mmCIF file of C-alpha atoms and ligand atoms in Angstrom:
data_model
loop_
_atom_site.group_PDB
_atom_site.id
_atom_site.type_symbol
_atom_site.label_atom_id
_atom_site.label_comp_id
_atom_site.label_asym_id
_atom_site.label_seq_id
_atom_site.Cartn_x
_atom_site.Cartn_y
_atom_site.Cartn_z
ATOM 1 C CA MET A 1 74.361 -56.754 -113.135
ATOM 2 C CA PRO A 2 76.298 -58.230 -110.141
ATOM 3 C CA ARG A 3 76.747 -56.373 -106.870
ATOM 4 C CA ILE A 4 80.212 -54.923 -106.394
ATOM 5 C CA ALA A 5 82.183 -54.576 -103.153
ATOM 6 C CA TYR A 6 85.362 -52.626 -102.509
ATOM 7 C CA VAL A 7 87.969 -54.729 -100.674
ATOM 8 C CA ASN A 8 91.415 -53.322 -99.952
ATOM 9 C CA GLY A 9 91.946 -51.421 -103.174
ATOM 10 C CA ARG A 10 89.904 -53.569 -105.535
ATOM 11 C CA TYR A 11 86.343 -53.520 -106.791
ATOM 12 C CA VAL A 12 85.236 -57.146 -106.787
ATOM 13 C CA VAL A 13 82.050 -59.095 -107.413
ATOM 14 C CA HIS A 14 80.222 -59.076 -104.078
ATOM 15 C CA ALA A 15 79.620 -62.827 -104.077
ATOM 16 C CA ASP A 16 83.376 -63.451 -104.430
ATOM 17 C CA ALA A 17 84.545 -60.688 -102.045
ATOM 18 C CA ALA A 18 86.691 -61.950 -99.169
ATOM 19 C CA VAL A 19 89.177 -60.876 -96.547
ATOM 20 C CA HIS A 20 92.023 -62.919 -95.118
ATOM 21 C CA ILE A 21 91.203 -65.388 -92.311
ATOM 22 C CA GLU A 22 93.682 -63.571 -90.086
ATOM 23 C CA ASP A 23 92.081 -60.194 -90.528
ATOM 24 C CA ARG A 24 91.813 -58.784 -87.006
ATOM 25 C CA GLY A 25 88.259 -57.746 -87.691
ATOM 26 C CA TYR A 26 87.387 -61.397 -88.169
ATOM 27 C CA GLN A 27 89.424 -62.681 -85.205
ATOM 28 C CA PHE A 28 89.022 -59.927 -82.581
ATOM 29 C CA ALA A 29 86.282 -57.590 -83.874
ATOM 30 C CA ASP A 30 89.229 -55.177 -83.949
ATOM 31 C CA GLY A 31 87.586 -52.730 -86.296
ATOM 32 C CA VAL A 32 85.138 -49.892 -86.715
ATOM 33 C CA TYR A 33 82.394 -49.071 -89.176
ATOM 34 C CA GLU A 34 79.854 -46.572 -90.436
ATOM 35 C CA VAL A 35 76.496 -46.920 -92.159
ATOM 36 C CA CYS A 36 75.206 -44.051 -94.304
ATOM 37 C CA GLU A 37 71.774 -43.916 -95.770
ATOM 38 C CA VAL A 38 71.448 -43.336 -99.492
ATOM 39 C CA ALA A 39 68.247 -41.457 -100.257
ATOM 40 C CA ARG A 40 67.102 -40.398 -103.718
ATOM 41 C CA GLY A 41 70.631 -40.630 -105.082
ATOM 42 C CA PHE A 42 72.271 -38.707 -102.236
ATOM 43 C CA ILE A 43 74.537 -40.007 -99.493
ATOM 44 C CA VAL A 44 73.065 -38.638 -96.273
ATOM 45 C CA ASP A 45 75.321 -36.821 -93.784
ATOM 46 C CA MET A 46 78.476 -38.410 -95.224
ATOM 47 C CA PRO A 47 80.933 -35.780 -93.838
ATOM 48 C CA ARG A 48 79.572 -36.362 -90.329
ATOM 49 C CA HIS A 49 79.795 -40.130 -90.664
ATOM 50 C CA LEU A 50 83.382 -39.933 -91.919
ATOM 51 C CA ALA A 51 84.300 -37.529 -89.111
ATOM 52 C CA ARG A 52 82.954 -40.070 -86.596
ATOM 53 C CA LEU A 53 84.879 -42.822 -88.402
ATOM 54 C CA ASN A 54 88.011 -40.739 -87.920
ATOM 55 C CA ARG A 55 87.205 -40.398 -84.214
ATOM 56 C CA SER A 56 86.644 -44.155 -83.835
ATOM 57 C CA LEU A 57 89.932 -44.902 -85.622
ATOM 58 C CA THR A 58 91.793 -42.384 -83.480
ATOM 59 C CA GLU A 59 90.348 -43.741 -80.223
ATOM 60 C CA LEU A 60 91.556 -47.235 -81.146
ATOM 61 C CA SER A 61 94.852 -46.172 -82.775
ATOM 62 C CA ILE A 62 93.889 -47.765 -86.082
ATOM 63 C CA GLY A 63 95.472 -46.069 -89.089
ATOM 64 C CA TRP A 64 93.521 -44.741 -92.032
ATOM 65 C CA PRO A 65 93.473 -47.350 -94.829
ATOM 66 C CA VAL A 66 93.410 -44.628 -97.515
ATOM 67 C CA THR A 67 93.727 -40.861 -97.210
ATOM 68 C CA SER A 68 90.668 -39.184 -95.726
ATOM 69 C CA GLY A 69 90.203 -37.230 -98.967
ATOM 70 C CA VAL A 70 89.998 -40.378 -101.080
ATOM 71 C CA LEU A 71 87.513 -42.265 -98.900
ATOM 72 C CA PRO A 72 84.409 -40.275 -99.948
ATOM 73 C CA LEU A 73 85.313 -40.904 -103.589
ATOM 74 C CA ILE A 74 85.447 -44.669 -103.025
ATOM 75 C CA VAL A 75 82.183 -44.572 -101.068
ATOM 76 C CA ARG A 76 80.533 -42.787 -103.998
ATOM 77 C CA GLU A 77 82.037 -45.212 -106.484
ATOM 78 C CA VAL A 78 80.633 -48.214 -104.586
ATOM 79 C CA VAL A 79 77.189 -46.603 -104.421
ATOM 80 C CA ASN A 80 77.299 -45.881 -108.151
ATOM 81 C CA ARG A 81 78.673 -49.240 -109.240
ATOM 82 C CA ASN A 82 75.760 -50.857 -107.392
ATOM 83 C CA HIS A 83 73.224 -48.404 -108.850
ATOM 84 C CA VAL A 84 71.931 -47.622 -105.378
ATOM 85 C CA PHE A 85 69.417 -44.776 -105.531
ATOM 86 C CA ASP A 86 67.793 -45.636 -102.197
ATOM 87 C CA GLY A 87 69.568 -47.883 -99.724
ATOM 88 C CA LEU A 88 72.684 -47.841 -97.631
ATOM 89 C CA VAL A 89 76.450 -47.897 -97.849
ATOM 90 C CA TYR A 90 78.597 -49.728 -95.269
ATOM 91 C CA VAL A 91 82.208 -48.763 -94.545
ATOM 92 C CA GLN A 92 84.390 -50.978 -92.348
ATOM 93 C CA VAL A 93 88.008 -50.492 -91.311
ATOM 94 C CA THR A 94 89.901 -53.101 -89.294
ATOM 95 C CA ARG A 95 93.417 -53.151 -87.887
ATOM 96 C CA GLY A 96 94.465 -55.371 -90.765
ATOM 97 C CA VAL A 97 95.893 -58.828 -91.283
ATOM 98 C CA ALA A 98 98.488 -60.246 -88.907
ATOM 99 C CA SER A 99 99.364 -63.524 -87.256
ATOM 100 C CA ARG A 100 96.944 -63.928 -84.330
ATOM 101 C CA ASP A 101 98.220 -62.068 -81.272
ATOM 102 C CA PHE A 102 96.237 -59.859 -78.900
ATOM 103 C CA VAL A 103 98.664 -56.940 -78.925
ATOM 104 C CA PHE A 104 98.735 -54.578 -81.883
ATOM 105 C CA PRO A 105 100.609 -55.881 -84.924
ATOM 106 C CA SER A 106 103.714 -54.085 -86.207
ATOM 107 C CA ALA A 107 103.235 -50.473 -87.164
ATOM 108 C CA ASP A 108 103.593 -51.192 -90.883
ATOM 109 C CA THR A 109 100.470 -53.446 -90.866
ATOM 110 C CA LYS A 110 98.003 -51.815 -93.229
ATOM 111 C CA SER A 111 94.443 -51.439 -91.999
ATOM 112 C CA SER A 112 91.755 -53.174 -94.079
ATOM 113 C CA LEU A 113 88.965 -51.311 -95.841
ATOM 114 C CA VAL A 114 85.726 -52.922 -97.009
ATOM 115 C CA ILE A 115 82.851 -50.969 -98.521
ATOM 116 C CA THR A 116 79.536 -52.433 -99.628
ATOM 117 C CA ALA A 117 76.275 -50.873 -100.736
ATOM 118 C CA ARG A 118 72.814 -52.238 -101.205
ATOM 119 C CA LYS A 119 69.424 -51.128 -102.361
ATOM 120 C CA VAL A 120 66.610 -50.815 -99.820
ATOM 121 C CA ASP A 121 63.041 -50.023 -100.756
ATOM 122 C CA PRO A 122 62.301 -46.740 -98.919
ATOM 123 C CA MET A 123 58.622 -47.692 -98.728
ATOM 124 C CA VAL A 124 59.443 -50.363 -96.145
ATOM 125 C CA ALA A 125 60.500 -47.720 -93.579
ATOM 126 C CA THR A 126 57.680 -45.400 -94.634
ATOM 127 C CA ARG A 127 55.118 -48.119 -93.996
ATOM 128 C CA ARG A 128 56.792 -48.986 -90.678
ATOM 129 C CA ALA A 129 56.584 -45.369 -89.592
ATOM 130 C CA GLU A 130 52.863 -45.386 -90.316
ATOM 131 C CA THR A 131 52.229 -48.201 -87.861
ATOM 132 C CA GLY A 132 55.163 -47.624 -85.508
ATOM 133 C CA ILE A 133 57.436 -50.258 -84.033
ATOM 134 C CA LYS A 134 57.712 -52.161 -80.756
ATOM 135 C CA VAL A 135 60.698 -52.347 -78.428
ATOM 136 C CA ILE A 136 61.633 -54.559 -75.525
ATOM 137 C CA THR A 137 64.060 -53.664 -72.744
ATOM 138 C CA VAL A 138 67.172 -55.620 -71.766
ATOM 139 C CA PRO A 139 69.839 -54.991 -69.114
ATOM 140 C CA GLU A 140 72.831 -52.993 -70.332
ATOM 141 C CA ASN A 141 75.683 -55.463 -70.705
ATOM 142 C CA ARG A 142 78.046 -53.736 -73.113
ATOM 143 C CA TRP A 143 81.528 -52.384 -72.486
ATOM 144 C CA ASP A 144 82.221 -48.854 -71.378
ATOM 145 C CA ARG A 145 83.295 -47.510 -74.776
ATOM 146 C CA VAL A 146 80.062 -47.711 -76.736
ATOM 147 C CA ASP A 147 80.899 -44.200 -77.956
ATOM 148 C CA ILE A 148 83.244 -45.952 -80.414
ATOM 149 C CA LYS A 149 81.430 -47.505 -83.364
ATOM 150 C CA THR A 150 83.189 -50.857 -83.294
ATOM 151 C CA THR A 151 82.230 -54.033 -85.100
ATOM 152 C CA GLY A 152 82.166 -55.785 -81.701
ATOM 153 C CA LEU A 153 78.384 -55.991 -81.534
ATOM 154 C CA LEU A 154 77.593 -59.336 -79.917
ATOM 155 C CA PRO A 155 75.452 -57.875 -77.058
ATOM 156 C CA ASN A 156 73.575 -55.872 -79.694
ATOM 157 C CA VAL A 157 73.083 -58.980 -81.844
ATOM 158 C CA LEU A 158 71.699 -60.955 -78.889
ATOM 159 C CA ALA A 159 69.463 -58.097 -77.747
ATOM 160 C CA LYS A 160 68.001 -57.570 -81.206
ATOM 161 C CA GLN A 161 67.442 -61.308 -81.669
ATOM 162 C CA LYS A 162 65.589 -61.352 -78.340
ATOM 163 C CA ALA A 163 63.487 -58.436 -79.569
ATOM 164 C CA LYS A 164 62.667 -60.290 -82.758
ATOM 165 C CA GLU A 165 61.646 -63.401 -80.839
ATOM 166 C CA ALA A 166 59.351 -61.205 -78.709
ATOM 167 C CA GLY A 167 57.701 -59.762 -81.831
ATOM 168 C CA ALA A 168 59.510 -56.423 -81.438
ATOM 169 C CA GLN A 169 61.857 -54.600 -83.782
ATOM 170 C CA GLU A 170 64.386 -53.108 -81.350
ATOM 171 C CA ALA A 171 65.781 -53.691 -77.862
ATOM 172 C CA TRP A 172 66.515 -50.826 -75.496
ATOM 173 C CA PHE A 173 69.439 -51.289 -73.127
ATOM 174 C CA VAL A 174 68.667 -50.198 -69.562
ATOM 175 C CA ASP A 175 71.501 -49.148 -67.221
ATOM 176 C CA PRO A 176 71.755 -50.165 -63.537
ATOM 177 C CA HIS A 177 69.944 -46.929 -62.532
ATOM 178 C CA GLY A 178 66.902 -47.967 -64.561
ATOM 179 C CA ASN A 179 67.567 -45.459 -67.328
ATOM 180 C CA VAL A 180 67.458 -46.292 -71.009
ATOM 181 C CA THR A 181 70.835 -45.930 -72.711
ATOM 182 C CA GLU A 182 70.098 -46.660 -76.355
ATOM 183 C CA GLY A 183 68.856 -49.307 -78.729
ATOM 184 C CA GLY A 184 70.771 -52.217 -80.192
ATOM 185 C CA SER A 185 71.337 -50.181 -83.346
ATOM 186 C CA SER A 186 69.680 -46.826 -82.638
ATOM 187 C CA ASN A 187 69.431 -43.916 -80.216
ATOM 188 C CA ALA A 188 66.418 -43.652 -77.901
ATOM 189 C CA TRP A 189 64.117 -40.647 -77.502
ATOM 190 C CA ILE A 190 60.867 -39.688 -75.833
ATOM 191 C CA VAL A 191 58.594 -36.657 -76.092
ATOM 192 C CA THR A 192 57.214 -35.391 -72.789
ATOM 193 C CA ARG A 193 53.597 -34.377 -72.195
ATOM 194 C CA ASP A 194 54.806 -30.765 -72.711
ATOM 195 C CA GLY A 195 56.228 -31.609 -76.126
ATOM 196 C CA VAL A 196 59.896 -31.527 -75.070
ATOM 197 C CA LEU A 197 62.241 -34.015 -76.762
ATOM 198 C CA VAL A 198 64.361 -36.027 -74.337
ATOM 199 C CA THR A 199 67.397 -38.088 -75.248
ATOM 200 C CA ARG A 200 70.309 -39.242 -73.147
ATOM 201 C CA SER A 201 73.466 -37.138 -73.143
ATOM 202 C CA ALA A 202 76.084 -38.518 -75.521
ATOM 203 C CA GLU A 203 78.886 -37.770 -73.079
ATOM 204 C CA HIS A 204 78.723 -41.321 -71.759
ATOM 205 C CA GLY A 205 76.903 -44.617 -72.299
ATOM 206 C CA ILE A 206 75.739 -44.229 -75.893
ATOM 207 C CA LEU A 207 76.961 -43.766 -79.426
ATOM 208 C CA ARG A 208 76.675 -40.151 -80.554
ATOM 209 C CA GLY A 209 74.356 -40.954 -83.456
ATOM 210 C CA ILE A 210 74.732 -38.868 -86.580
ATOM 211 C CA THR A 211 70.964 -38.952 -87.073
ATOM 212 C CA ARG A 212 70.627 -37.833 -83.448
ATOM 213 C CA THR A 213 72.923 -34.860 -84.152
ATOM 214 C CA THR A 214 71.030 -33.910 -87.306
ATOM 215 C CA LEU A 215 67.720 -34.267 -85.451
ATOM 216 C CA PHE A 216 68.920 -31.573 -83.028
ATOM 217 C CA GLU A 217 69.019 -29.229 -86.024
ATOM 218 C CA VAL A 218 65.655 -30.463 -87.299
ATOM 219 C CA ALA A 219 64.131 -29.855 -83.856
ATOM 220 C CA ALA A 220 65.578 -26.326 -83.754
ATOM 221 C CA LYS A 221 64.034 -25.630 -87.150
ATOM 222 C CA LEU A 222 60.660 -26.860 -85.925
ATOM 223 C CA GLY A 223 60.971 -24.815 -82.714
ATOM 224 C CA LEU A 224 61.120 -27.916 -80.491
ATOM 225 C CA LYS A 225 63.040 -27.964 -77.232
ATOM 226 C CA ILE A 226 65.463 -30.801 -76.420
ATOM 227 C CA GLU A 227 66.634 -31.964 -72.999
ATOM 228 C CA GLU A 228 69.702 -34.198 -72.889
ATOM 229 C CA ARG A 229 69.144 -36.424 -69.875
ATOM 230 C CA GLY A 230 68.402 -39.972 -68.924
ATOM 231 C CA PHE A 231 64.853 -41.279 -68.771
ATOM 232 C CA SER A 232 63.455 -44.415 -67.168
ATOM 233 C CA VAL A 233 61.394 -47.123 -68.816
ATOM 234 C CA ALA A 234 58.382 -45.990 -66.745
ATOM 235 C CA GLU A 235 58.803 -42.393 -67.967
ATOM 236 C CA ALA A 236 59.013 -43.637 -71.555
ATOM 237 C CA LYS A 237 55.836 -45.703 -71.196
ATOM 238 C CA ALA A 238 54.003 -42.687 -69.790
ATOM 239 C CA ALA A 239 55.436 -40.278 -72.373
ATOM 240 C CA ARG A 240 53.470 -38.551 -75.093
ATOM 241 C CA GLU A 241 55.662 -40.194 -77.730
ATOM 242 C CA ALA A 242 58.710 -42.402 -78.001
ATOM 243 C CA PHE A 243 60.941 -42.955 -80.988
ATOM 244 C CA LEU A 244 64.342 -44.148 -82.091
ATOM 245 C CA SER A 245 66.853 -42.721 -84.520
ATOM 246 C CA SER A 246 69.488 -44.207 -86.790
ATOM 247 C CA ALA A 247 70.830 -43.654 -90.286
ATOM 248 C CA THR A 248 68.612 -46.349 -91.721
ATOM 249 C CA THR A 249 65.409 -45.535 -89.825
ATOM 250 C CA ILE A 250 65.611 -41.715 -89.376
ATOM 251 C CA ALA A 251 63.050 -40.941 -86.628
ATOM 252 C CA MET A 252 60.943 -44.077 -86.173
ATOM 253 C CA PRO A 253 57.866 -44.002 -83.884
ATOM 254 C CA ILE A 254 57.707 -46.531 -81.042
ATOM 255 C CA VAL A 255 54.201 -47.581 -80.082
ATOM 256 C CA ALA A 256 54.895 -50.227 -77.430
ATOM 257 C CA ILE A 257 57.564 -50.903 -74.806
ATOM 258 C CA ASP A 258 57.698 -54.394 -73.286
ATOM 259 C CA GLY A 259 54.160 -54.942 -74.534
ATOM 260 C CA ASP A 260 52.723 -51.782 -72.929
ATOM 261 C CA PRO A 261 51.422 -49.077 -75.275
ATOM 262 C CA VAL A 262 53.144 -45.694 -75.413
ATOM 263 C CA ALA A 263 50.408 -43.047 -74.988
ATOM 264 C CA ASN A 264 47.496 -44.125 -77.210
ATOM 265 C CA GLY A 265 49.575 -46.766 -78.988
ATOM 266 C CA HIS A 266 49.798 -44.833 -82.257
ATOM 267 C CA PRO A 267 52.796 -43.079 -83.889
ATOM 268 C CA GLY A 268 53.278 -39.603 -82.431
ATOM 269 C CA SER A 269 52.789 -36.485 -84.507
ATOM 270 C CA ILE A 270 56.015 -34.814 -83.335
ATOM 271 C CA THR A 271 58.042 -37.866 -84.344
ATOM 272 C CA LEU A 272 56.387 -37.860 -87.751
ATOM 273 C CA SER A 273 57.084 -34.144 -88.224
ATOM 274 C CA LEU A 274 60.769 -34.714 -87.379
ATOM 275 C CA ARG A 275 60.848 -37.558 -89.860
ATOM 276 C CA GLN A 276 59.203 -35.408 -92.518
ATOM 277 C CA ALA A 277 61.597 -32.462 -92.080
ATOM 278 C CA PHE A 278 64.759 -34.575 -91.789
ATOM 279 C CA PHE A 279 65.854 -34.474 -95.430
ATOM 280 C CA ASP A 280 65.430 -30.699 -95.632
ATOM 281 C CA VAL A 281 68.106 -30.385 -92.958
ATOM 282 C CA ALA A 282 70.452 -33.372 -93.488
ATOM 283 C CA GLU A 283 73.510 -32.872 -95.667
ATOM 284 C CA LYS A 284 73.069 -34.600 -99.003
ATOM 285 C CA SER A 285 76.231 -35.481 -100.962
ATOM 286 C CA PRO A 286 75.568 -36.494 -104.565
ATOM 287 C CA ALA A 287 76.557 -40.107 -105.178
HETATM 288 N N1 PDD B 1 73.597 -48.335 -86.132
HETATM 289 N N2 PDD B 1 73.453 -46.553 -81.381
HETATM 290 C C1 PDD B 1 73.911 -47.724 -81.871
HETATM 291 C C2 PDD B 1 74.350 -48.792 -80.920
HETATM 292 C C3 PDD B 1 73.969 -47.916 -83.263
HETATM 293 O O1 PDD B 1 74.428 -49.097 -83.746
HETATM 294 C C4 PDD B 1 73.519 -46.898 -84.135
HETATM 295 C C5 PDD B 1 73.558 -47.038 -85.625
HETATM 296 C C6 PDD B 1 73.046 -45.696 -83.573
HETATM 297 C C7 PDD B 1 72.568 -44.549 -84.412
HETATM 298 O O2 PDD B 1 73.644 -43.921 -85.061
HETATM 299 P P1 PDD B 1 73.460 -43.172 -86.457
HETATM 300 O O3 PDD B 1 72.355 -42.202 -86.296
HETATM 301 O O4 PDD B 1 74.757 -42.537 -86.714
HETATM 302 O O5 PDD B 1 73.114 -44.233 -87.473
HETATM 303 C C8 PDD B 1 73.039 -45.562 -82.184
HETATM 304 C C9 PDD B 1 73.742 -48.544 -87.564
HETATM 305 C C10 PDD B 1 72.628 -47.995 -88.368
HETATM 306 C C11 PDD B 1 74.007 -50.027 -87.794
HETATM 307 O O6 PDD B 1 74.751 -50.576 -87.022
HETATM 308 O O7 PDD B 1 73.496 -50.591 -88.762
#
């Protein structure tokens, strides 16, 4: 059974799927995307992800490729055609195909829509959460609009490659004030000695993660307090716990930062309780 991708109105065999060489996503990274987790046959927090997609499109004046009502149906169809029970679905919209020119193409240029889905063994993340992951820190070098989920991810690619080469699984960007902004593909959190969750405000400098938003509700359910503020690398190293959040990792314990252990170097119990309670709170749309 071959994998199937959706490309501009057609369901095609994944291996043969292609976009035009003058797609602005390919030439300028002039596009936006979303990643939703698929867990036990449900698409996790899809309305929130599609609302953020709408925001990203609006911020960049990219038109919707299909009506907003139809998009969830196509997302579901791609998940189902690929028989994804656990895994992820990727949605990408670019400004479309036009002769290469920096300024926006003519208003009748149709935006491009690509949707793919793939299976991921959920035990991989479960096992990772049992041991915890390592992060390194790198200087923040991204543009000012990281609140928009664009496909322009070269600093993130380089940071995550550096992490991999250092034996770590994520890189935390650190702003000029010494505060952590976020990870290459995740939001950053710590738990203070008093058991308070701390994560940077999403008003500036980070992507407002959907998992982050849902974790606010999970924390409320568990009676945990959250402070939205910056924290330094030193504060994170001295914290009771540290973790990251993203659609594909949920709440993932961090046990080392730049080679130094966080607390006792083991996954934190608060992080694991957030992880455990996540699916009770997250919105689950049937695929
Ligand atoms: N990345 N910050 C950045 C820079 C991200 O790329 C992501 C997600 C997040 C977390 O957002 P959310 O909780 O909505 O997944 C924060 C996805 C998973 C990716 O690029 O694959």
